Coordinates of C-alpha atoms in Angstrom, one line a residue:
M6 CA -89.8 -35.2 114.0
I7 CA -90.4 -37.4 115.8
R8 CA -88.2 -40.4 116.8
A9 CA -89.8 -44.2 115.9
D10 CA -87.9 -45.2 118.5
V11 CA -89.3 -43.4 121.4
N12 CA -92.5 -44.1 122.9
S13 CA -95.5 -42.9 121.5
S14 CA -98.8 -42.6 122.2
V15 CA -100.2 -39.5 120.4
S16 CA -99.6 -38.7 116.5
E17 CA -98.1 -35.5 115.3
A18 CA -100.3 -35.1 113.1
T19 CA -103.3 -35.5 116.4
I20 CA -100.2 -32.9 117.8
L21 CA -101.2 -30.6 115.5
V22 CA -104.5 -30.9 114.3
Q23 CA -105.2 -30.3 119.0
S24 CA -102.5 -27.2 118.5
R25 CA -104.5 -25.9 115.3
R26 CA -107.9 -26.0 117.8
A27 CA -105.6 -24.3 120.6
L28 CA -104.2 -21.7 118.4
K29 CA -108.0 -20.0 117.7
P30 CA -107.3 -17.0 119.2
P31 CA -103.5 -17.3 119.0
V32 CA -101.3 -16.8 121.8
K33 CA -100.8 -13.0 121.0
L34 CA -96.5 -13.3 121.5
G35 CA -95.7 -10.0 120.1
A36 CA -92.3 -9.6 116.1
G37 CA -90.5 -12.6 116.6
L38 CA -91.5 -16.6 116.0
S39 CA -94.7 -17.0 117.0
L40 CA -95.9 -19.9 119.0
A41 CA -97.0 -22.4 116.1
D42 CA -93.3 -21.7 114.5
Y43 CA -92.2 -23.7 118.2
L44 CA -94.5 -26.1 117.6
Q45 CA -93.0 -27.2 114.7
K46 CA -89.8 -26.7 116.0
I47 CA -90.3 -28.8 119.2
L48 CA -91.5 -31.5 117.2
T49 CA -88.4 -31.6 114.6
A50 CA -86.0 -30.7 117.5
K51 CA -83.0 -33.6 117.2
V52 CA -82.9 -34.4 121.1
Y53 CA -83.1 -37.7 121.2
D54 CA -79.5 -38.6 119.2
I55 CA -78.0 -37.6 122.8
A56 CA -80.8 -37.6 124.8
V57 CA -83.4 -40.2 126.6
E58 CA -87.3 -39.9 127.1
T59 CA -86.9 -39.7 131.5
P60 CA -89.9 -41.0 133.4
L61 CA -92.4 -39.3 134.2
E62 CA -92.8 -40.3 137.5
I63 CA -95.5 -40.4 141.1
A64 CA -94.2 -39.2 144.2
K65 CA -96.0 -41.4 146.2
N66 CA -95.5 -39.8 150.0
L67 CA -95.1 -36.3 148.3
S68 CA -98.5 -36.6 146.9
R69 CA -100.5 -39.0 150.1
R70 CA -99.1 -35.7 152.2
L71 CA -100.4 -33.3 150.3
G72 CA -103.6 -34.8 149.3
Q73 CA -102.3 -33.8 145.2
H74 CA -101.4 -35.9 142.6
V75 CA -97.6 -35.3 142.0
L76 CA -95.7 -36.0 139.5
L77 CA -91.9 -35.5 138.3
K78 CA -90.1 -35.7 135.1
R79 CA -87.0 -37.7 135.5
E80 CA -84.8 -35.1 134.1
D81 CA -82.1 -36.4 136.5
Q82 CA -81.5 -39.2 134.4
Q83 CA -80.2 -38.2 131.8
S84 CA -76.5 -39.3 130.9
V85 CA -75.0 -35.5 132.1
F86 CA -77.6 -36.0 135.2
S87 CA -79.1 -32.9 133.7
F88 CA -82.3 -31.9 131.0
K89 CA -79.5 -29.1 129.9
L90 CA -78.3 -31.3 126.9
R91 CA -81.6 -30.8 124.9
G92 CA -80.2 -27.5 124.3
A93 CA -77.3 -27.5 123.5
Y94 CA -77.3 -30.5 121.4
N95 CA -80.9 -29.1 119.2
R96 CA -78.5 -26.1 118.9
M97 CA -75.4 -27.0 117.1
A98 CA -76.8 -30.0 115.8
N99 CA -78.7 -27.2 112.9
L100 CA -75.5 -25.7 112.4
S101 CA -73.7 -25.7 109.2
Q102 CA -70.7 -28.2 108.3
E103 CA -69.0 -25.3 108.6
Q104 CA -69.5 -23.6 111.4
L105 CA -69.2 -27.7 112.9
R106 CA -65.6 -27.4 110.6
N107 CA -65.1 -24.6 112.7
G108 CA -66.3 -25.1 116.6
V109 CA -68.4 -23.7 119.1
I110 CA -67.7 -21.5 122.5
C111 CA -70.4 -21.8 125.2
A112 CA -68.8 -19.3 129.0
S113 CA -71.1 -22.1 131.6
A114 CA -69.7 -23.7 135.1
G115 CA -71.9 -25.9 135.0
N116 CA -74.8 -28.5 132.9
H117 CA -74.4 -26.2 130.4
A118 CA -70.4 -26.5 129.8
Q119 CA -71.9 -30.6 130.2
G120 CA -74.1 -30.3 127.9
V121 CA -72.7 -29.0 125.1
A122 CA -69.2 -31.1 126.2
L123 CA -71.2 -34.1 125.2
A124 CA -73.1 -32.8 122.0
A125 CA -69.5 -31.3 121.2
K126 CA -68.6 -34.5 121.6
R127 CA -71.3 -37.0 119.7
L128 CA -71.3 -34.0 116.8
G129 CA -66.8 -35.1 116.4
C130 CA -66.8 -30.6 116.6
R131 CA -64.1 -28.6 118.9
A132 CA -65.5 -27.3 121.9
V133 CA -63.9 -24.5 123.6
I134 CA -65.8 -24.1 127.7
V135 CA -65.4 -21.5 129.3
M136 CA -65.6 -20.8 133.0
P137 CA -65.2 -19.3 136.1
V138 CA -62.1 -19.8 137.5
T139 CA -64.2 -20.1 141.1
T140 CA -65.5 -23.3 139.3
P141 CA -64.8 -26.7 141.6
K142 CA -62.7 -28.6 139.9
V143 CA -65.1 -31.8 140.3
K144 CA -66.9 -29.7 137.4
I145 CA -63.7 -28.5 135.5
D146 CA -63.0 -32.6 135.2
A147 CA -66.8 -33.8 133.9
V148 CA -66.1 -31.7 131.3
R149 CA -62.3 -32.0 130.6
A150 CA -63.7 -35.4 130.5
L151 CA -65.9 -35.1 127.7
G152 CA -64.1 -34.4 125.9
A153 CA -63.5 -29.7 125.8
E154 CA -61.2 -27.0 125.5
V155 CA -61.1 -25.8 129.1
S156 CA -61.4 -21.8 130.3
L157 CA -61.0 -20.2 133.5
H158 CA -60.8 -16.5 133.3
G159 CA -62.6 -14.2 136.2
D160 CA -63.9 -14.5 139.2
S161 CA -67.7 -15.1 137.4
Y162 CA -70.2 -16.5 135.3
S163 CA -70.1 -12.4 134.2
D164 CA -66.7 -12.4 133.5
A165 CA -66.2 -15.9 131.5
F166 CA -69.3 -14.5 129.1
V167 CA -67.6 -11.5 128.4
H168 CA -65.0 -13.5 127.6
A169 CA -66.0 -16.4 126.2
K170 CA -67.5 -13.5 123.2
E171 CA -64.8 -11.6 123.2
V172 CA -62.9 -15.7 122.1
E173 CA -65.5 -16.5 119.2
A174 CA -65.4 -13.2 117.1
Q175 CA -61.5 -13.5 117.9
Q176 CA -62.0 -17.8 116.7
G177 CA -65.0 -17.4 114.3
L178 CA -66.0 -20.4 117.3
T179 CA -69.7 -20.5 117.4
F180 CA -71.6 -19.0 120.6
V181 CA -73.7 -21.5 122.2
H182 CA -76.2 -19.7 124.5
P183 CA -77.5 -21.2 127.6
F184 CA -81.8 -19.6 127.4
D185 CA -82.1 -17.0 125.0
D186 CA -81.8 -19.3 121.3
P187 CA -84.6 -20.8 120.3
D188 CA -83.6 -23.8 118.5
V189 CA -81.8 -23.7 122.1
I190 CA -85.7 -23.0 124.0
A191 CA -87.1 -25.4 120.9
G192 CA -85.5 -28.0 122.4
Q193 CA -86.0 -27.8 126.8
G194 CA -89.4 -27.5 124.6
T195 CA -89.4 -31.9 124.0
I196 CA -89.8 -32.5 127.3
G197 CA -93.3 -30.8 127.8
M198 CA -94.0 -33.3 125.0
E199 CA -92.7 -36.1 126.3
I200 CA -95.2 -34.8 130.1
L201 CA -98.1 -34.6 127.4
R202 CA -97.1 -37.9 126.1
Q203 CA -96.8 -39.7 129.0
H204 CA -100.2 -38.2 131.1
Q205 CA -103.1 -38.0 128.5
G206 CA -105.1 -37.7 131.5
P207 CA -106.0 -34.2 133.5
I208 CA -102.8 -32.5 133.9
D209 CA -103.5 -29.1 136.1
A210 CA -100.8 -27.7 136.8
V211 CA -96.8 -28.1 135.4
F212 CA -94.3 -26.4 137.6
V213 CA -90.8 -25.0 136.4
A214 CA -88.1 -24.2 137.5
I215 CA -87.2 -20.6 136.2
G216 CA -83.0 -19.0 135.2
G217 CA -82.8 -17.5 132.0
G218 CA -85.6 -18.5 130.9
G219 CA -85.2 -21.3 128.3
L220 CA -86.6 -24.0 130.1
V221 CA -89.4 -22.4 130.6
S222 CA -90.6 -21.3 127.6
G223 CA -90.4 -24.1 125.3
V224 CA -92.2 -25.7 127.6
A225 CA -94.1 -24.1 128.0
A226 CA -94.7 -22.8 124.1
Y227 CA -95.5 -26.8 123.3
I228 CA -98.4 -26.6 126.2
K229 CA -100.0 -23.1 125.3
A230 CA -100.4 -25.8 122.0
V231 CA -100.9 -28.3 122.5
R232 CA -103.5 -28.1 125.5
P233 CA -103.5 -24.7 126.7
N234 CA -106.4 -24.7 129.8
I235 CA -103.0 -26.3 132.0
K236 CA -101.3 -23.6 134.1
V237 CA -98.0 -23.0 133.3
I238 CA -96.3 -21.9 136.3
G239 CA -93.2 -20.1 137.4
V240 CA -90.7 -21.5 140.2
Q241 CA -88.4 -19.0 140.9
M242 CA -85.5 -18.4 144.2
I243 CA -86.3 -15.3 146.5
D244 CA -83.5 -13.8 145.7
S245 CA -83.1 -15.0 142.1
D246 CA -86.4 -13.2 140.7
A247 CA -85.4 -12.1 137.1
M248 CA -88.1 -12.9 134.6
Q249 CA -91.4 -12.3 137.6
R250 CA -89.9 -8.8 138.3
S251 CA -89.5 -8.0 135.1
V252 CA -92.5 -10.3 134.3
K253 CA -94.3 -7.1 136.5
A254 CA -92.4 -4.8 135.3
G255 CA -93.5 -5.1 131.6
K256 CA -89.0 -5.2 130.3
R257 CA -85.9 -6.9 132.2
V258 CA -84.7 -6.2 135.4
T259 CA -81.4 -6.8 136.4
L260 CA -80.7 -7.8 139.9
D261 CA -77.9 -6.5 141.6
D262 CA -76.7 -9.7 143.0
V263 CA -78.7 -13.2 143.2
G264 CA -77.8 -15.6 145.9
L265 CA -75.9 -18.4 144.7
F266 CA -77.4 -21.6 146.6
S267 CA -79.8 -22.5 143.3
D268 CA -76.8 -22.2 140.9
G269 CA -78.5 -23.6 138.6
T270 CA -81.4 -20.3 138.5
A271 CA -78.3 -17.3 139.1
V272 CA -78.7 -15.4 136.5
K273 CA -79.2 -11.4 137.2
L274 CA -81.0 -11.1 133.5
V275 CA -82.9 -13.2 131.6
G276 CA -83.0 -13.2 127.6
E277 CA -84.7 -11.2 125.6
E278 CA -86.7 -14.6 123.9
T279 CA -87.1 -16.0 126.9
F280 CA -88.7 -13.2 128.8
R281 CA -91.5 -12.2 125.3
L282 CA -92.0 -16.6 126.5
A283 CA -92.5 -15.7 129.6
R284 CA -94.5 -12.4 129.5
A285 CA -97.1 -14.4 127.1
L286 CA -97.0 -17.6 128.4
V287 CA -96.8 -18.3 131.7
D288 CA -99.8 -18.4 133.8
E289 CA -98.5 -17.2 137.7
F290 CA -95.5 -17.4 139.7
V291 CA -94.4 -18.9 142.7
I292 CA -91.3 -17.8 144.8
V293 CA -89.2 -20.7 147.1
D294 CA -86.5 -19.4 149.7
T295 CA -84.0 -22.0 150.4
D296 CA -85.6 -24.2 153.4
A297 CA -88.1 -24.5 151.6
V298 CA -85.4 -25.8 148.4
C299 CA -83.4 -27.9 151.2
A300 CA -86.9 -29.5 152.6
A301 CA -87.7 -30.2 149.5
I302 CA -84.6 -32.2 148.5
K303 CA -85.7 -34.0 151.6
D304 CA -89.1 -35.0 150.0
V305 CA -87.7 -36.0 146.7
F306 CA -85.3 -38.3 148.3
Q307 CA -87.9 -40.3 151.1
D308 CA -89.7 -40.6 147.6
T309 CA -87.5 -41.5 145.0
R310 CA -83.8 -42.3 146.9
S311 CA -82.2 -39.5 145.0
I312 CA -80.6 -36.7 145.0
L313 CA -81.5 -33.1 143.5
E314 CA -79.5 -30.3 143.5
P315 CA -81.3 -27.0 144.9
A316 CA -82.0 -25.8 141.2
G317 CA -84.1 -29.4 140.4
A318 CA -85.7 -29.1 143.7
M319 CA -86.9 -25.9 143.4
G320 CA -90.3 -27.2 141.1
V321 CA -91.8 -29.5 144.3
A322 CA -91.1 -26.8 146.6
A323 CA -93.2 -24.5 145.2
I324 CA -96.5 -27.6 144.7
K325 CA -95.9 -28.0 148.1
Q326 CA -96.6 -23.9 148.4
Y327 CA -99.0 -23.9 146.0
A328 CA -100.9 -27.1 147.2
H329 CA -100.9 -25.5 151.0
S330 CA -102.7 -23.1 148.9
Q331 CA -105.1 -24.0 147.6
P332 CA -108.6 -26.2 149.3
Q333 CA -108.6 -28.1 145.7
K334 CA -107.5 -31.6 146.6
G335 CA -106.8 -34.4 144.0
Q336 CA -105.4 -32.2 141.9
T337 CA -102.8 -33.3 139.3
L338 CA -99.6 -31.1 139.5
V339 CA -96.3 -32.2 137.8
T340 CA -92.8 -30.9 137.5
I341 CA -89.6 -31.2 136.6
A342 CA -86.4 -32.7 138.6
T343 CA -84.4 -30.7 135.9
G344 CA -81.1 -31.8 137.4
A345 CA -78.5 -34.3 140.4
N346 CA -75.3 -32.5 139.6
M347 CA -75.5 -31.8 143.4
N348 CA -72.2 -30.7 144.8
F349 CA -71.8 -33.1 148.2
D350 CA -70.6 -31.1 150.2
S351 CA -73.8 -28.8 150.6
L352 CA -75.6 -32.0 152.5
R353 CA -75.2 -31.0 155.4
F354 CA -76.0 -27.5 155.1
V355 CA -79.4 -28.5 152.5
A356 CA -79.8 -32.0 156.1
E357 CA -79.2 -29.1 158.5
R358 CA -81.9 -26.5 156.6
A359 CA -84.0 -28.9 155.7
E360 CA -86.4 -30.1 158.6
V361 CA -87.0 -25.6 159.3
G362 CA -88.0 -25.2 155.6
E363 CA -90.9 -28.2 156.0
E364 CA -91.7 -26.1 159.6
R365 CA -90.4 -30.1 161.4
E366 CA -88.7 -27.7 163.5
A367 CA -89.1 -25.0 165.2
L368 CA -86.2 -22.6 167.5
F369 CA -86.2 -20.7 170.4
A370 CA -83.4 -18.3 172.0
V371 CA -84.9 -19.2 175.8
T372 CA -83.4 -17.2 178.8
I373 CA -83.7 -18.7 182.3
P374 CA -82.9 -18.4 185.3
E375 CA -79.4 -19.3 186.8
E376 CA -80.7 -21.8 189.6
R377 CA -80.2 -25.2 190.4
G378 CA -83.9 -27.9 188.6
S379 CA -84.3 -24.0 185.8
F380 CA -83.2 -25.9 182.9
K381 CA -85.3 -29.5 183.9
R382 CA -88.7 -27.0 184.2
F383 CA -88.1 -25.8 181.3
C384 CA -87.8 -28.7 179.6
E385 CA -90.1 -29.9 180.9
L386 CA -92.1 -27.3 179.6
I387 CA -91.8 -29.3 176.1
G388 CA -93.1 -32.7 177.1
P389 CA -93.1 -35.4 175.0
R390 CA -92.0 -33.3 171.9
S391 CA -88.4 -34.5 170.1
V392 CA -85.3 -31.5 171.1
T393 CA -83.2 -31.6 167.6
E394 CA -80.8 -29.2 168.9
F395 CA -79.6 -27.7 172.3
N396 CA -76.5 -25.1 172.8
Y397 CA -76.1 -23.8 176.1
R398 CA -72.6 -22.6 178.2
I399 CA -73.1 -20.9 181.5
C400 CA -72.0 -16.7 181.4
D401 CA -74.1 -14.8 183.5
A402 CA -74.2 -16.3 187.8
Q403 CA -78.4 -14.8 186.7
Q404 CA -79.4 -15.3 183.4
A405 CA -78.6 -18.5 181.8
H406 CA -79.6 -17.8 177.6
V407 CA -80.0 -21.5 176.1
F408 CA -80.0 -21.8 171.7
V409 CA -83.0 -25.3 171.6
G410 CA -84.7 -26.7 168.8
I411 CA -88.1 -28.3 169.2
A412 CA -89.3 -30.8 166.3
T413 CA -92.9 -29.2 165.3
A414 CA -95.5 -31.3 163.4
R415 CA -97.5 -28.3 162.2
R416 CA -96.4 -24.6 160.4
E417 CA -98.5 -23.0 164.1
E418 CA -96.7 -24.8 166.0
S419 CA -94.0 -22.8 166.6
E420 CA -96.1 -19.8 168.1
K421 CA -98.5 -21.6 170.2
L422 CA -94.5 -22.7 172.0
E423 CA -93.0 -19.0 171.7
R424 CA -96.4 -18.6 174.5
N425 CA -96.3 -21.4 176.8
F426 CA -92.7 -20.1 177.4
V427 CA -93.3 -17.0 178.1
R428 CA -96.3 -17.9 180.3
H429 CA -94.5 -19.3 182.0
G430 CA -91.8 -17.4 183.0
F431 CA -88.9 -18.5 180.2
A432 CA -88.5 -14.7 178.3
T433 CA -88.4 -16.1 174.3
L434 CA -87.5 -15.3 171.2
N435 CA -87.6 -17.2 168.1
L436 CA -85.9 -18.1 166.1
T437 CA -87.0 -19.9 163.4
N438 CA -86.7 -17.4 160.8
D439 CA -83.5 -16.5 161.4
E440 CA -81.6 -17.0 158.9
L441 CA -78.4 -15.0 160.7
A442 CA -79.2 -18.0 164.1
K443 CA -79.7 -20.6 161.1
Q444 CA -76.9 -20.2 159.5
H445 CA -74.3 -18.7 162.6
L446 CA -75.5 -17.8 166.0
R447 CA -76.7 -21.6 166.6
H448 CA -72.3 -23.3 165.5
M449 CA -71.6 -20.6 167.9
V450 CA -72.7 -20.6 171.3
G451 CA -70.4 -21.4 173.8
G452 CA -67.0 -20.4 175.1
R453 CA -65.1 -19.6 178.4
S454 CA -66.4 -18.8 181.3
D455 CA -65.5 -17.3 184.7
L456 CA -68.6 -19.1 185.8
A457 CA -67.3 -23.0 185.3
A458 CA -65.9 -24.1 188.6
D459 CA -65.1 -28.1 189.1
E460 CA -66.5 -28.6 186.0
R461 CA -65.8 -31.5 184.1
L462 CA -66.7 -32.5 180.0
Y463 CA -68.3 -35.6 179.1
R464 CA -69.5 -36.5 176.1
F465 CA -72.7 -38.4 176.3
I466 CA -74.6 -41.7 174.4
F467 CA -77.9 -42.1 174.9
P468 CA -80.9 -43.7 172.4
E469 CA -82.8 -41.1 170.2
R470 CA -85.7 -41.1 171.6
P471 CA -89.0 -39.1 173.8
G472 CA -87.3 -39.3 177.3
A473 CA -84.3 -39.4 177.2
L474 CA -83.2 -36.9 178.6
M475 CA -85.4 -36.5 180.7
R476 CA -83.6 -39.5 182.3
F477 CA -80.7 -37.9 181.9
L478 CA -81.2 -34.5 184.2
S479 CA -83.9 -37.1 186.4
S480 CA -80.6 -39.4 187.7
M481 CA -78.4 -36.2 188.4
H482 CA -78.1 -35.3 192.4
I483 CA -79.7 -31.5 193.0
G484 CA -76.3 -30.3 194.7
W485 CA -74.5 -30.1 190.8
N486 CA -75.2 -27.6 187.9
I487 CA -75.0 -27.9 184.4
S488 CA -71.8 -24.9 182.9
L489 CA -72.1 -26.4 179.2
F490 CA -75.3 -28.0 177.0
H491 CA -74.5 -29.1 173.6
Y492 CA -76.4 -31.1 171.2
R493 CA -77.5 -31.5 167.6
N494 CA -80.0 -34.1 166.3
Q495 CA -77.8 -36.6 163.4
G496 CA -81.1 -38.0 162.3
A497 CA -79.4 -41.6 163.8
D498 CA -81.1 -44.1 166.7
R499 CA -78.1 -42.5 169.0
G500 CA -77.3 -39.0 170.3
Q501 CA -74.5 -38.2 171.7
I502 CA -74.3 -35.1 173.7
L503 CA -71.0 -32.5 175.3
V504 CA -72.0 -31.5 179.6
G505 CA -69.9 -29.6 181.8
I506 CA -71.7 -30.6 185.2
Q507 CA -70.5 -28.3 187.9
V508 CA -69.1 -31.1 190.4
P509 CA -67.2 -30.6 194.5
R510 CA -64.3 -33.3 194.5
S511 CA -65.9 -33.8 197.6
D512 CA -68.8 -36.1 195.2
D513 CA -66.3 -38.1 193.6
A514 CA -68.0 -41.4 194.5
A515 CA -71.3 -40.1 194.1
F516 CA -71.1 -38.6 190.8
H517 CA -69.5 -42.0 189.4
D518 CA -72.7 -43.8 190.9
F519 CA -74.7 -41.8 188.6
L520 CA -72.8 -42.4 186.1
R521 CA -72.9 -45.7 186.1
G522 CA -76.6 -46.4 187.0
L523 CA -77.6 -44.3 184.2
A524 CA -75.7 -46.7 181.9
Y525 CA -75.2 -44.5 178.9
P526 CA -72.0 -45.3 177.3
C527 CA -69.9 -41.8 177.9
S528 CA -66.0 -40.5 177.8
D529 CA -64.4 -38.6 179.8
E530 CA -63.6 -35.1 177.9
T531 CA -62.6 -32.8 181.3
D532 CA -58.6 -33.7 179.9
N533 CA -58.8 -32.2 175.9
P534 CA -56.9 -29.8 175.9
V535 CA -59.0 -28.8 172.2
Y536 CA -61.5 -27.5 175.9
H537 CA -58.9 -26.8 177.4
L538 CA -58.0 -23.7 174.4
F539 CA -61.8 -22.8 174.0
L540 CA -63.8 -23.8 176.8
R541 CA -62.0 -23.7 180.7

């Protein structure tokens, strides 16, 4: 039953009446529990002993940008910063006293592990969590802090799963599956119940991230029973789309490999029961990539000042993609912020890729003549746009190859910039969607050069505003040559550049006059041993 201490503006009787209407004609689920069975299990799920009813909040900035009404279901605000405790606790609360005395076991390296550990602590039973040996220490410590026993085994979740099933048989424990269990599905389905109770006005679509399928199955079961006109849209990563492929094939498909950026949805094979439900209840799928998810993490941060994990932001990425394809404005689009267990070390990567994911940054490899003034002429073509990155090292007497990032305002602007550079004689390669360039090459441009005679190396700090770079270039003596240049926008109000300038010793006085007139804080790094080891 729905607990009395949970705010409810729709009675259980009303929900049941609505569901009977919705189930005429009934949704065809095939053999197994029916939609009415799942509705009953969700209504009676035992989650509120451990979970809280999380808020449904409007994302004001994102809504304004998209011209839609975007709502976030804040499951990142649960005590373990994830929705997973709902299903884990509901499964364990339905075990017999004997099963609880014997204890439970699961295989997980993430949010499910914490959900099982917390549920076991609340129910007073033993919990064994099998985790891969590659699991970060912070996650191991979090599970142990909840009183669970941690067993490290294997290099992957698959290895941990096999070992957990062996231990289950040996010790008489009960395995708590992360997604392919009716009680787990029903526990996650309470999120759908809360969404419809918290927003009784029109909802056009609910976007749900999919890994193994437990969350989307539970949410879709409730929504299709109560308000079947609402679209349920499954969201998957482009490199972890087992459910979408399975539904398309009409049978479960096992992926050879999955991407690990969104580790919360990195599942090679979806569950039997979750496949049965998703195949019947999910209206469509949206596939998103890493850059889009990074941009979505930033969008949520700007609206809430909270940082979601990649799986938690997938729904936001899908809403943005969906909204751009829809001519209709003013729709109410809901997504579940599934979790906030972000690895801190990943934030640098997320921040770097967010601008490309939002298509607010275009990346290019541009070839310019190795002659004085050509760099300035190229920068003049960029115009008032902000340069987000510039990497260059002299390496050829005739041609210079530069890696440049430019802030853009519209999706089609990168192609326009490319055409303009080519038209003015600069051979250009658009790298905006090139994974090799974004992941590695941007950090590897440089090296030693035999052509860098009389080179002086300086670090400069200058105000982060349009025109600062051109002022620097315009102040330089026409006879000096830039032999190295590195700049990357760090989001601060001051930028930092590393510059190699070829200045003859006879121009010492003029060079120091240039530095004084520029009035940008600078440091001479010409004698730095690191420079001599790698760049000189």
